Every structure is written in C-alpha cells, then in structure tokens.
Short mmCIF file of C-alpha atoms in Angstrom, two decimals:
data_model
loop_
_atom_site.label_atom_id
_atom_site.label_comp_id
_atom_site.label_asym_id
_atom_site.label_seq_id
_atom_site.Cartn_x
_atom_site.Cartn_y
_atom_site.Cartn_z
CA UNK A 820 24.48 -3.87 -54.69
CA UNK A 821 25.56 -3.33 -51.11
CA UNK A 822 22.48 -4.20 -48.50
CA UNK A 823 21.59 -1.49 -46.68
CA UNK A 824 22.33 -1.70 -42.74
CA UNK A 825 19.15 -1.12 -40.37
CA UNK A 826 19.14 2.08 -38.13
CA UNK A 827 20.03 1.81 -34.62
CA UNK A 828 16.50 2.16 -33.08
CA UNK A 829 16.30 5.42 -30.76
CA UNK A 830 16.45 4.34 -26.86
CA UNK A 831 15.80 6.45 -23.82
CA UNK A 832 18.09 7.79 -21.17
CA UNK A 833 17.69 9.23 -18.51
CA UNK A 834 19.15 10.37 -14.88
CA UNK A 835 17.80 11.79 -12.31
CA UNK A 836 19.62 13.18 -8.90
CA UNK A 837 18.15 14.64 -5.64
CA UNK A 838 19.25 15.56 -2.52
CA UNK A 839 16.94 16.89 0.55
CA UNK A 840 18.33 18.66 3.07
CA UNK A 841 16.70 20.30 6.46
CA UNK A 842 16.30 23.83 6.77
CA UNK A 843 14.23 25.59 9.57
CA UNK A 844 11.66 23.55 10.14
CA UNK A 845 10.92 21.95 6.42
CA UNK A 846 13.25 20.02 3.86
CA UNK A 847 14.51 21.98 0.83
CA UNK A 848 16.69 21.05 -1.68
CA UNK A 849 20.37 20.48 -1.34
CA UNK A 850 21.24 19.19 -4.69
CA UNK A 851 19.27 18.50 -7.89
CA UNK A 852 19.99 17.62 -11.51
CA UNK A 853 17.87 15.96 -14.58
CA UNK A 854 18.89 14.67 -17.84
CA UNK A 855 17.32 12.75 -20.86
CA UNK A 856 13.85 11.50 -20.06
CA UNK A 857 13.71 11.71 -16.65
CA UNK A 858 12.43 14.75 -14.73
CA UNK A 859 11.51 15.23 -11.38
CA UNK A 860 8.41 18.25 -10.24
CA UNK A 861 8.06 19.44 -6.71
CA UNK A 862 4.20 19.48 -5.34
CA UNK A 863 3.86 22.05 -2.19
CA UNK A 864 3.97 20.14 0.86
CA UNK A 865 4.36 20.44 4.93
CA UNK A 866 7.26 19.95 5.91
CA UNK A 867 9.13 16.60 3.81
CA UNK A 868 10.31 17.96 0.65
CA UNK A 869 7.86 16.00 -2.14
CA UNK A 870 9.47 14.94 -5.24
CA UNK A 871 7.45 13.13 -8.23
CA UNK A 872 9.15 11.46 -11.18
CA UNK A 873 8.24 11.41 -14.59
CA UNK A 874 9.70 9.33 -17.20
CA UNK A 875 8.58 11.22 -20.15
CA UNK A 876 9.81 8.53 -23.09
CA UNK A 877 6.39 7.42 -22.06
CA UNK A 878 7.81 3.59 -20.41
CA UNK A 879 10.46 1.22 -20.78
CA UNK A 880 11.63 -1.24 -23.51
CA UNK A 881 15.03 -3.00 -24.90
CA UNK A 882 17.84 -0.84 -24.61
CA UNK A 883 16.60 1.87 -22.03
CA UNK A 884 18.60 2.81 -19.35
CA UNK A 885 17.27 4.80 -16.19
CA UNK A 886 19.22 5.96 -12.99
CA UNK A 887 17.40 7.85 -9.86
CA UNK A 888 19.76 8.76 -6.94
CA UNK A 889 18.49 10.56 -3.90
CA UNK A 890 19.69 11.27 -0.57
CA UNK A 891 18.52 13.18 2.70
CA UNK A 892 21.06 14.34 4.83
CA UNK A 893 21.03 14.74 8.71
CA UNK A 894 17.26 15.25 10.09
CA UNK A 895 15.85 15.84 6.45
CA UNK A 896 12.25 14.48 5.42
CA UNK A 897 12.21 13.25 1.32
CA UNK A 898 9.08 11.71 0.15
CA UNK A 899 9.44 10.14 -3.77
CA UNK A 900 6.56 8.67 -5.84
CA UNK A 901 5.95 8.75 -9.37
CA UNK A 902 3.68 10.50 -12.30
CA UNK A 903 1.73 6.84 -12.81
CA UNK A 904 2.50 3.45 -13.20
CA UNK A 905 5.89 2.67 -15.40
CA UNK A 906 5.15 0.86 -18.00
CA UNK A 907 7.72 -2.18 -19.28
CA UNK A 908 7.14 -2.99 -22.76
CA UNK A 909 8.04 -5.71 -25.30
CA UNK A 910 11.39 -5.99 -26.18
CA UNK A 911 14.09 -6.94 -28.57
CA UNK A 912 15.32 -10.91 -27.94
CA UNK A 913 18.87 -9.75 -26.68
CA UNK A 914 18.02 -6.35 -25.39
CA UNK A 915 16.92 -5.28 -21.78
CA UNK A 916 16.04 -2.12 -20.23
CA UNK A 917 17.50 -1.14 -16.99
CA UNK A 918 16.55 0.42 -13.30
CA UNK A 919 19.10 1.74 -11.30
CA UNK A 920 17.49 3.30 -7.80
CA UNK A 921 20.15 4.35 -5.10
CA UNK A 922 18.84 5.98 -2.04
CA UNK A 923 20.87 7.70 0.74
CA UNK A 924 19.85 8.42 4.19
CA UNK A 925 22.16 10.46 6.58
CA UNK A 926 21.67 10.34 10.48
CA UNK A 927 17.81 11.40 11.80
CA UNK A 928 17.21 11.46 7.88
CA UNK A 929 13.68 10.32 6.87
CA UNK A 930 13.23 9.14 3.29
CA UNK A 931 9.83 7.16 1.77
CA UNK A 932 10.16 5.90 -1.57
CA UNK A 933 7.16 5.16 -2.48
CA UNK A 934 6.84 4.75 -6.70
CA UNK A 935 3.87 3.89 -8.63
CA UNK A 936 2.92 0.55 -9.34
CA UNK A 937 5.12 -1.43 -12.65
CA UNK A 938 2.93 -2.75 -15.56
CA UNK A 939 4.63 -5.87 -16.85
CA UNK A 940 3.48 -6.37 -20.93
CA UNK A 941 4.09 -9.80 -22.55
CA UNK A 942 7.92 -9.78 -24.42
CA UNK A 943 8.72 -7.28 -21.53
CA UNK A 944 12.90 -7.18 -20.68
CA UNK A 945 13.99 -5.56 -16.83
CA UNK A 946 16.74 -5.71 -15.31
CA UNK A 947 15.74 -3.07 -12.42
CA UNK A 948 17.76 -2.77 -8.43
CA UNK A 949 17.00 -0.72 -5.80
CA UNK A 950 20.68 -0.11 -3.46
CA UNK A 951 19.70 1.37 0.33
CA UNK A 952 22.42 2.72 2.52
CA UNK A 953 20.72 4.34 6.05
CA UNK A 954 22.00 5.55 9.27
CA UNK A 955 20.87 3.18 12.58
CA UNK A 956 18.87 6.04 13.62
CA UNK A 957 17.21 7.07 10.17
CA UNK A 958 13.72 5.98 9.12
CA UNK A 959 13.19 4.17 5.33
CA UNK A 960 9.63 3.60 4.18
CA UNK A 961 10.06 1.57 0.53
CA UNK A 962 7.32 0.12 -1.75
CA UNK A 963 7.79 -1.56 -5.47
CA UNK A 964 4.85 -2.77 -6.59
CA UNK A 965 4.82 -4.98 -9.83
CA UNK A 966 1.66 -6.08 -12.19
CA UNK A 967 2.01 -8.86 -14.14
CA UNK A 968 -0.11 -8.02 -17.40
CA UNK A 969 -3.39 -5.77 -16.88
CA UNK A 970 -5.76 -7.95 -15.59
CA UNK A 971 -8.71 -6.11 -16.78
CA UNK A 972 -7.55 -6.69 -20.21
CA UNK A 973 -6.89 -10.37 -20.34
CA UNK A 974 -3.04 -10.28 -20.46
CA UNK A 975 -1.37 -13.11 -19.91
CA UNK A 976 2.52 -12.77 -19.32
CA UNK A 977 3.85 -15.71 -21.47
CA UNK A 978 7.28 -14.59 -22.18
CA UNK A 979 9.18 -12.53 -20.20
CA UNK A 980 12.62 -11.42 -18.65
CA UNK A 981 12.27 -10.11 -15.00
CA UNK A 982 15.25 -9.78 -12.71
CA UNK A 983 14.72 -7.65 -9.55
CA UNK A 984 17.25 -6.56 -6.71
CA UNK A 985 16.96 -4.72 -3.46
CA UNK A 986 19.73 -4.21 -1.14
CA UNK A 987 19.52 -2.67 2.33
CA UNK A 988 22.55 -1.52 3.88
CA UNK A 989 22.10 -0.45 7.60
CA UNK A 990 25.37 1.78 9.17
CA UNK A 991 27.45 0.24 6.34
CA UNK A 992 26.11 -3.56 6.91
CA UNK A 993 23.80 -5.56 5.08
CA UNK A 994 20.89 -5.93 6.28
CA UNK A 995 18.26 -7.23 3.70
CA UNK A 996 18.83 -8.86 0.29
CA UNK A 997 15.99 -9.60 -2.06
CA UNK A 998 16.38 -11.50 -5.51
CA UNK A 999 13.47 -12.13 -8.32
CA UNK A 1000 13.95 -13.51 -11.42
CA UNK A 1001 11.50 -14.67 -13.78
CA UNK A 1002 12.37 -15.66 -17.05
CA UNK A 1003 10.19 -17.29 -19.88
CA UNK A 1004 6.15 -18.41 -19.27
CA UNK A 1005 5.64 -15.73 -16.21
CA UNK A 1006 1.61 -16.76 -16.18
CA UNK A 1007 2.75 -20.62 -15.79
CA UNK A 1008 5.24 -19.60 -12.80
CA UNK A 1009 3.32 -17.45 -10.81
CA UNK A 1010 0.60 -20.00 -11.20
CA UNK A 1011 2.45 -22.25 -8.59
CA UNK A 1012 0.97 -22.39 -5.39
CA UNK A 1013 4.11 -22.17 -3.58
CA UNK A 1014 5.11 -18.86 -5.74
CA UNK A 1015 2.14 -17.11 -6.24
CA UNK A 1016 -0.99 -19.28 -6.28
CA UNK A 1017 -1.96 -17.85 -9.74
CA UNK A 1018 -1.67 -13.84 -8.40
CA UNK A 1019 -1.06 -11.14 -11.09
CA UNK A 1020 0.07 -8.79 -9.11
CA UNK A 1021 3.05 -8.32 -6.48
CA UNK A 1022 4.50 -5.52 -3.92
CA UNK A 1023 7.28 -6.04 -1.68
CA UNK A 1024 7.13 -3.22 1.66
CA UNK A 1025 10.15 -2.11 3.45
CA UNK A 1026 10.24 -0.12 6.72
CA UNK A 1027 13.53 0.55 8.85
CA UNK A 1028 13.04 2.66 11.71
CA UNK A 1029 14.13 2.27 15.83
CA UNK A 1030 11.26 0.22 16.43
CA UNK A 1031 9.64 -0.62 13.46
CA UNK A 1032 9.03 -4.31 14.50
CA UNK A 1033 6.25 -3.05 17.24
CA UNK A 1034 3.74 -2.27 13.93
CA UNK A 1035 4.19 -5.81 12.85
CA UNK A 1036 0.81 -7.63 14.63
CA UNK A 1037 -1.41 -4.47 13.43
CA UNK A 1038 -0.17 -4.85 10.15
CA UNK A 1039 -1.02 -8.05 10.40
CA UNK A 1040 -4.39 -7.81 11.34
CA UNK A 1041 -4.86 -5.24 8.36
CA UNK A 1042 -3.22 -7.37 5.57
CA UNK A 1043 -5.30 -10.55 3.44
CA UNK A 1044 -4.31 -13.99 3.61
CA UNK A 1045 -2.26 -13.09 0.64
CA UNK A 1046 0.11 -11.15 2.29
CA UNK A 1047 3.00 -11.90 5.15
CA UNK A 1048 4.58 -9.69 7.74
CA UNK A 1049 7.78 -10.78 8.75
CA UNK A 1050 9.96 -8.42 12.11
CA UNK A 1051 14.15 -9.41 10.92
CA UNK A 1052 15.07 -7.65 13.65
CA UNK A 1053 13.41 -5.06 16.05
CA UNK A 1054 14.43 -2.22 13.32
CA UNK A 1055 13.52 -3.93 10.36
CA UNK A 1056 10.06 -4.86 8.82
CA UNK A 1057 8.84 -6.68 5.69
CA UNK A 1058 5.87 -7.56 4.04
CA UNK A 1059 5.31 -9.39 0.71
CA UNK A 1060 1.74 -9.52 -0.94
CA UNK A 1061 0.33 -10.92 -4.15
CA UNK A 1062 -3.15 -10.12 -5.36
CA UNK A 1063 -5.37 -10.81 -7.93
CA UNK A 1064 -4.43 -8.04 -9.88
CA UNK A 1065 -3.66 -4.46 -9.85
CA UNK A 1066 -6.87 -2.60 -7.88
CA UNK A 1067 -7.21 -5.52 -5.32
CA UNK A 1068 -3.13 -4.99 -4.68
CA UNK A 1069 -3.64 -1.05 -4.19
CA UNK A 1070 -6.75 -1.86 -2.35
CA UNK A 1071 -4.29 -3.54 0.56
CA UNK A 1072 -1.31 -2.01 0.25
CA UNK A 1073 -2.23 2.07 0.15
CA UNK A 1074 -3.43 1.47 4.05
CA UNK A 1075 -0.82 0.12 5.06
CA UNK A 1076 1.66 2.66 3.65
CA UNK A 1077 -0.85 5.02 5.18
CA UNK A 1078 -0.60 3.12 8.44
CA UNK A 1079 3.62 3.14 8.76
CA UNK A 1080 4.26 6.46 7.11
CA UNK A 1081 1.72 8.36 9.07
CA UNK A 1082 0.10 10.77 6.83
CA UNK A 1083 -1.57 10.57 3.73
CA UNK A 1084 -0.03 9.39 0.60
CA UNK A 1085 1.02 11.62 -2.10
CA UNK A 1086 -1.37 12.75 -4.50
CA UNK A 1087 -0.66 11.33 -7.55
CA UNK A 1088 -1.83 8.05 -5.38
CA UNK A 1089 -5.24 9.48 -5.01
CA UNK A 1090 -5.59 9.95 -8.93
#
C-alpha cells in the first residue's frame, strides 16, 4: 500500500498597492490595487488621504507572505494605520511568514505610517522589513510597535524566530539602518538588562522632516526612563522604547505620535 502524502496546508497572500496624490487642496488617490488577503478601506478625512489595512486571513503564520507598497507624490499627504494589532502565530519548524513594507515619498510629499501594534505568540516565525526612500524636503512619520506575548495573559515567548529590518533612504542615500533578530528563548533575551531589562513590549519611532531634530528635548521630557531620543542629524529623529507590556507601551507612545504628527491619530487608534 502506497502512504498517502499530506496536503500542502493553505497559506495566505496578499498585496496591497497605494499611491496618494495632491489634488486641490486634499490628497486623492493616484493608484490603487488589492489582492489575496490584504485590503485597504478609506475613512473620510481633511485633507491627507487615510488609508487602513486589513489583513483578513485573520494574522500571520509559516508560509504567509504579505507586501504593502505606497507612495505620495509631490506635495501629497498619506496617512496608513491598520484594522488592529497583526497577530504572528506559531509556526511550522522550517517555515516563516514574511513582511514586505516599501514606502515612497516624492518632493513636499508627507507620508505617516503609522500600523497597529504586532502580537508576538510563542512558536511565532517573521521575517518582516520596512524599505523608505524620501525626498530631502519630504516629511516621514513611522511607528512599528512589537508585543512580545500578551502580557495580560501570562505569555511567555520561549521560542521564537524574529528578524526585523528598516531602511531609510534620504535623496537616494542611506540614511538609517535598523537590524533585530531574535531567535530561540525571546523571554530569556529580552530579560537582559542591557537589551530590554525584562520589557515585553517594543516600538521603534521614525521622523524625517527639515528640522525634525528641534522636537528632540520635548520629546524627551514626555518619554519614561524606558525610552531614548536620539537627533542623527538635524533632519532625522529616533526614539526606541520598551515597556512593560502592551497598554503601558501605547500609554507613551500615542502622545508622542500625537506630538510630531500634529493632529490626532487615526481612529482605529482610539478603539
């Protein structure tokens, strides 16, 4: 008797493209297209064109593959968040979902990207990179926020694949690099004091504007000891900061995206 060959379990796909572009006085759409599970929906909003994305496979395991690219062109406004938190869940030993996020912005282009937290569950596989390429004169406001295991819950990330890229290209030069990789007992890295003194949860805050370094001592003043502000150059601003866990991060950070974006966030913060 012949043994019988397992089915290929189903995995998720999805691509997502966007493109802003100014007309009048408000940002419209330029270019748009959605496939597999991911979608994008369009709240009414003043002036920046609001996008949210929805992965509607429901998170992301072994196998999954993802792709978002948006771009605003000259003097456009795009602001980009997400349904809720993404969820990364336990996966295969030799599979790993993957991220792709490419963001355009053209000259006097404004783009915040500015996604949901990520939940990190224990067996959890991501391979995920964010790739920037701005204008001098264009204004970037970037958040990714990770969780490492609900808090709430009692998870405790003991095995786990994590590798995280950001790239920020400024009028065709790089500017910023950012690596992460965890691999294996998570709980036991992060418990370091020189990592992450035993914090469960993570966002790393990007703003590139003419300028941007003058917001660096309020922010300071705003963030916990937890967190660092750091001015690369006087167009370039970073801040790193680990909490306790999911609430205490949002807690922190929604201020201070508040504070450099200048308006409220978008609304599926609030929820």
């Amino acid at each position: 008797m012949t043994a019988r060959t397992a089915p290929a379990a189903q995995r998720a796909r999805g691509c997502a493209r966007l493109g802003a572009r100014l007309r009048g006085a408000r940002s419209a759409i330029s270019d748009l297209h959605m496939s597999g599970s991911s979608k994008l929906l369009f709240p009414r909003a003043r002036g920046a064109l609001q996008a949210v994305y929805l992965n509607s496979s429901g998170g992301i395991t072994g196998g999954d593959a993802f792709e978002v690219a948006a771009r605003a062109e000259a003097g456009a406004h795009l602001a980009m968040t997400t349904q809720a938190a993404e969820r990364v869940y336990r996966a295969l030993p030799q599979e790993t979902g993957r991220v792709e996020t490419r963001l355009e912005l053209d000259e006097g282009a404004r783009l915040d990207w500015l996604p949901q937290e990520t939940i990190l569950f224990d067996g959890g596989a991501l391979d995920r990179r964010l790739s920037v390429e701005m204008a001098p004169d264009a204004r970037l406001l970037a958040c990714e926020a990770l969780i490492f295991g609900r808090h709430a819950m009692g998870e405790v990330l003991h095995d786990l694949r994590l590798r995280d890229r950001i790239d920020l290209r400024i009028g065709g030069r790089l500017a910023f690099a950012d690596r992460l990789h965890l691999s294996g007992d998570a709980a036991a890295t992060l418990a370091h004091p020189a990592i992450a003194g035993g914090a469960g949860a993570m966002a790393t805050v990007i703003h590139a504007a003419p300028g941007a370094a003058t917001a660096r001592d309020t922010l300071r003043e705003m963030l916990p000891e937890t967190a660092g502000v750091s001015a690369i150059s006087a167009d370039l601003l970073l801040i790193r900061l680990v909490s306790v866990d999911g609430f205490a991060l949002r807690g922190h950070l929604a201020p201070v995206l508040r504070r450099l974006s200048g308006s409220e966030l978008p609304r599926p913060w609030m929820i």
